[in-house]
Tab-separated table of C-alpha atoms in Angstrom:
chain	number	residue	atom	x	y	z
A	1	MET	CA	-6.233	23.775	9.534
A	2	ARG	CA	-9.472	22.316	8.509
A	3	ASN	CA	-9.968	18.956	6.625
A	4	SER	CA	-13.370	17.135	5.101
A	5	ARG	CA	-13.383	13.828	5.496
A	6	SER	CA	-16.011	12.322	2.150
A	7	ARG	CA	-16.562	8.170	2.872
A	8	SER	CA	-16.540	6.907	0.257
A	9	ARG	CA	-16.765	2.546	-1.188
A	10	LEU	CA	-14.156	1.045	-2.223
A	11	ALA	CA	-15.022	0.317	-5.201
A	12	TYR	CA	-13.423	3.288	-6.093
A	13	VAL	CA	-11.161	1.928	-5.579
A	14	SER	CA	-11.222	-0.588	-6.690
A	15	ALA	CA	-12.662	-0.257	-10.657
A	16	LEU	CA	-9.842	2.655	-11.539
A	17	ALA	CA	-8.077	0.885	-13.827
A	18	MET	CA	-8.051	-2.381	-16.300
A	19	ALA	CA	-6.231	-5.320	-15.402
A	20	ALA	CA	-2.501	-5.425	-16.755
A	21	SER	CA	0.372	-8.384	-15.805
A	22	PHE	CA	3.592	-9.331	-16.177
A	23	LEU	CA	6.171	-11.933	-14.002
A	24	SER	CA	9.862	-10.660	-13.127
A	25	ILE	CA	11.403	-13.393	-12.484
A	26	GLY	CA	13.575	-13.351	-8.959
A	27	SER	CA	15.689	-16.748	-8.283
A	28	ALA	CA	13.001	-18.937	-9.966
A	29	SER	CA	9.551	-18.726	-11.833
A	30	ALA	CA	6.161	-20.333	-10.359
A	31	GLU	CA	7.599	-22.555	-13.369
A	32	GLN	CA	10.976	-23.870	-12.875
A	33	LEU	CA	9.648	-24.167	-8.801
A	34	ALA	CA	6.822	-26.361	-9.767
A	35	ALA	CA	8.953	-28.641	-11.597
A	36	GLY	CA	10.855	-32.249	-9.952
A	37	SER	CA	8.958	-31.168	-7.074
A	38	GLY	CA	6.083	-34.080	-6.001
A	39	PRO	CA	2.586	-32.598	-6.083
A	40	THR	CA	1.822	-29.380	-7.114
A	41	GLN	CA	-0.892	-27.137	-6.954
A	42	PRO	CA	-2.681	-24.270	-8.141
A	43	VAL	CA	-3.009	-21.485	-6.222
A	44	GLU	CA	-5.022	-17.979	-6.723
A	45	LEU	CA	-4.072	-14.913	-5.547
A	46	SER	CA	-5.417	-11.541	-5.136
A	47	THR	CA	-5.958	-8.051	-3.406
A	48	ILE	CA	-8.228	-5.885	-1.307
A	49	ILE	CA	-7.368	-2.605	0.520
A	50	ALA	CA	-10.341	-3.675	3.531
A	51	ASN	CA	-12.485	-6.071	4.684
A	52	GLY	CA	-15.540	-5.682	2.112
A	53	GLY	CA	-13.809	-4.025	-0.577
A	54	THR	CA	-13.394	-5.737	-4.601
A	55	PRO	CA	-9.989	-7.745	-5.551
A	56	LEU	CA	-7.747	-4.843	-7.318
A	57	GLN	CA	-7.285	-4.466	-10.413
A	58	GLN	CA	-3.930	-2.372	-11.358
A	59	GLY	CA	-1.197	-1.895	-9.181
A	60	VAL	CA	-0.220	-4.817	-7.141
A	61	THR	CA	3.061	-7.083	-6.424
A	62	TYR	CA	3.234	-10.254	-4.664
A	63	ARG	CA	7.035	-11.642	-4.013
A	64	ILE	CA	6.600	-15.668	-3.152
A	65	ASP	CA	9.555	-16.413	-0.505
A	66	ARG	CA	10.059	-20.356	0.012
A	67	ILE	CA	9.951	-20.748	4.145
A	68	ASP	CA	9.749	-24.419	4.210
A	69	GLN	CA	13.367	-26.589	4.278
A	70	GLN	CA	15.163	-24.995	1.058
A	71	ALA	CA	19.197	-25.358	1.416
A	72	GLU	CA	18.749	-21.934	-1.512
A	73	PRO	CA	15.443	-20.590	-0.482
A	74	GLU	CA	13.714	-19.395	-2.911
A	75	PHE	CA	11.650	-16.529	-4.419
A	76	PHE	CA	9.690	-14.873	-7.022
A	77	GLN	CA	8.012	-11.771	-7.898
A	78	VAL	CA	4.563	-11.533	-9.604
A	79	SER	CA	3.557	-7.949	-10.972
A	80	LYS	CA	0.296	-8.672	-11.046
A	81	SER	CA	-3.139	-8.494	-9.172
A	82	SER	CA	-5.208	-11.392	-9.587
A	83	THR	CA	-2.907	-13.986	-10.355
A	84	LYS	CA	-3.420	-17.976	-10.661
A	85	LEU	CA	0.638	-19.799	-9.966
A	86	GLU	CA	1.001	-23.967	-9.986
A	87	LEU	CA	2.719	-23.930	-7.132
A	88	PRO	CA	5.177	-27.271	-5.074
A	89	HIS	CA	3.011	-28.502	-1.769
A	90	GLY	CA	4.746	-26.431	1.021
A	91	GLN	CA	4.859	-23.430	2.956
A	92	TYR	CA	5.602	-19.417	1.650
A	93	ARG	CA	5.597	-15.852	2.416
A	94	VAL	CA	3.608	-13.503	0.336
A	95	THR	CA	4.701	-10.433	0.544
A	96	THR	CA	2.165	-8.085	-0.776
A	97	GLU	CA	2.078	-4.395	-2.346
A	98	TYR	CA	0.742	-1.228	-3.006
A	99	GLY	CA	1.628	2.018	-3.748
A	100	ALA	CA	2.701	3.222	0.036
A	101	THR	CA	0.649	-0.260	1.924
A	102	LYS	CA	3.325	-2.957	2.649
A	103	MET	CA	1.921	-6.600	3.775
A	104	GLU	CA	3.312	-10.214	4.513
A	105	GLN	CA	1.493	-12.950	5.164
A	106	ASN	CA	1.321	-16.639	5.224
A	107	ILE	CA	0.802	-19.360	3.205
A	108	VAL	CA	0.435	-23.404	2.647
A	109	VAL	CA	0.448	-25.107	-0.305
A	110	GLY	CA	-0.679	-28.583	0.218
A	111	ALA	CA	-3.845	-27.189	2.261
A	112	ASN	CA	-7.869	-27.431	0.941
A	113	ASN	CA	-7.429	-23.422	0.779
A	114	THR	CA	-6.090	-22.649	-2.762
A	115	LYS	CA	-7.657	-18.703	-2.672
A	116	HIS	CA	-5.570	-16.599	-0.133
A	117	VAL	CA	-7.151	-13.183	-0.176
A	118	MET	CA	-4.044	-10.861	0.905
A	119	ASN	CA	-6.056	-8.058	3.262
A	120	LEU	CA	-4.222	-4.790	3.137
A	121	ASN	CA	-6.664	-2.986	6.057
A	122	ALA	CA	-5.353	0.273	4.197
A	123	GLY	CA	-7.447	3.329	4.009
A	124	ILE	CA	-7.095	6.216	0.818
A	125	ILE	CA	-6.433	9.965	2.236
A	126	LYS	CA	-6.415	12.760	-0.556
A	127	LEU	CA	-4.255	15.128	-0.063
A	128	ARG	CA	-3.997	19.090	-1.131
A	129	MET	CA	-2.844	22.382	-0.117
A	130	ILE	CA	-4.440	25.821	-0.056
A	131	PRO	CA	-2.878	29.378	0.649
A	132	ASP	CA	-5.540	31.054	2.569
A	133	ILE	CA	-8.790	29.873	4.098
A	134	ASN	CA	-11.257	29.518	1.379
A	135	ALA	CA	-8.089	29.875	-1.625
A	136	LYS	CA	-8.426	27.466	-4.277
A	137	PRO	CA	-5.907	24.562	-3.861
A	138	LEU	CA	-2.167	24.841	-5.110
A	139	THR	CA	-1.107	24.013	-8.485
A	140	SER	CA	2.986	23.945	-7.888
A	141	ASP	CA	4.029	21.056	-6.694
A	142	THR	CA	4.748	20.046	-2.879
A	143	ASP	CA	6.501	17.626	-1.329
A	144	TRP	CA	4.711	15.448	0.965
A	145	GLN	CA	6.218	13.475	3.707
A	146	ILE	CA	4.568	11.245	5.460
A	147	LEU	CA	5.718	9.976	9.006
A	148	THR	CA	5.399	7.636	11.561
A	149	TYR	CA	2.788	8.608	14.619
A	150	GLY	CA	4.522	7.397	16.730
A	151	LYS	CA	8.404	7.944	17.652
A	152	ASP	CA	10.731	5.200	17.679
A	153	ALA	CA	13.776	4.569	20.647
A	154	GLN	CA	15.635	7.248	19.697
A	155	GLY	CA	12.793	9.525	18.726
A	156	ASN	CA	13.145	9.951	15.803
A	157	ARG	CA	9.988	9.172	13.866
A	158	GLN	CA	10.418	6.630	10.830
A	159	GLU	CA	9.312	8.090	7.100
A	160	VAL	CA	7.003	5.745	5.390
A	161	HIS	CA	6.259	7.221	2.142
A	162	ARG	CA	7.157	10.833	0.101
A	163	VAL	CA	5.808	12.164	-2.963
A	164	VAL	CA	5.816	14.710	-4.526
A	165	SER	CA	2.200	15.820	-6.228
A	166	PRO	CA	0.300	19.289	-6.252
A	167	ASP	CA	-2.445	16.596	-4.656
A	168	PRO	CA	-1.466	12.966	-4.308
A	169	GLU	CA	-4.048	10.008	-3.541
A	170	LEU	CA	-2.490	7.568	-1.447
A	171	VAL	CA	-3.844	4.347	0.265
A	172	LEU	CA	-1.873	3.122	3.685
A	173	PRO	CA	-1.853	0.992	6.347
A	174	ALA	CA	-4.706	1.927	9.543
A	175	GLY	CA	-3.318	3.824	11.797
A	176	TRP	CA	-2.445	7.674	12.728
A	177	TYR	CA	0.416	9.578	10.926
A	178	VAL	CA	2.474	12.904	11.162
A	179	VAL	CA	2.672	14.682	7.331
A	180	GLN	CA	4.915	17.023	6.621
A	181	ALA	CA	3.990	19.229	3.749
A	182	TYR	CA	6.705	20.991	2.235
A	183	ASN	CA	6.003	24.523	-0.674
A	184	GLY	CA	8.123	26.814	-1.108
A	185	ASN	CA	10.134	28.106	1.596
A	186	THR	CA	7.983	27.031	3.986
A	187	MET	CA	7.349	23.314	5.435
A	188	THR	CA	3.580	23.078	6.690
A	189	LYS	CA	2.764	19.769	9.387
A	190	HIS	CA	-0.586	18.405	10.478
A	191	THR	CA	-1.527	14.853	11.944
A	192	ILE	CA	-3.747	12.338	10.225
A	193	GLU	CA	-5.874	9.195	10.742
A	194	VAL	CA	-5.940	6.597	8.039
A	195	THR	CA	-9.027	4.337	8.793
A	196	ALA	CA	-9.411	0.476	6.726
A	197	GLY	CA	-11.609	0.993	3.816
A	198	ILE	CA	-12.911	5.102	4.092
A	199	SER	CA	-11.752	7.909	1.667
A	200	TYR	CA	-10.721	10.923	3.399
A	201	LYS	CA	-9.310	14.306	1.692
A	202	TYR	CA	-7.271	16.203	3.723
A	203	THR	CA	-6.943	20.187	3.321
A	204	LEU	CA	-3.672	21.711	4.712
A	205	VAL	CA	-3.434	25.252	4.921
A	206	LYS	CA	0.011	27.070	3.846
A	207	LYS	CA	1.806	27.848	6.703
A	208	LYS	CA	3.028	31.700	6.612
A	209	ASN	CA	6.515	33.079	6.525
């Protein structure tokens, strides 16, 4: 088993694609929340992989929940990496999802700060499998299961993400994980580290029958 680590600046991820966006309505749109709700304020949301990164341009989804004194809490979703909204003054919970990473952050609308940066505190991992030492990577699909390193009270690890691909690239919160890779009738297992703002490449040697 071996792995090679390549470190890269976060701009590598940020420059992956061009901006694209659409609004998906939950129980209310931003305009509906703002209508007849008293004073409003412009709010700008953006997301970075980790400290020092540039804002992501694609693939981010926000869910924004009103969490203060609402008889029926309202929410809406925005699939837009950098978004500007007009929201009534109040408290909100912003749930940010990007790839296999999800985080929550509370914000106050009506305070001096109108720009909110969601820091995922995540890193990038690239996975591939080889049949033998010094062999070329497999091109057939592998079922990659990413599990928590720690176990719960019942002694089980929890699945964080699962993807079928020869060589997936994932964004995961910083920490330690156990990877179980299923290819053919074999399962190869390895422990990996994810560091915020760093890109790691892990090459697993396929377990022999």
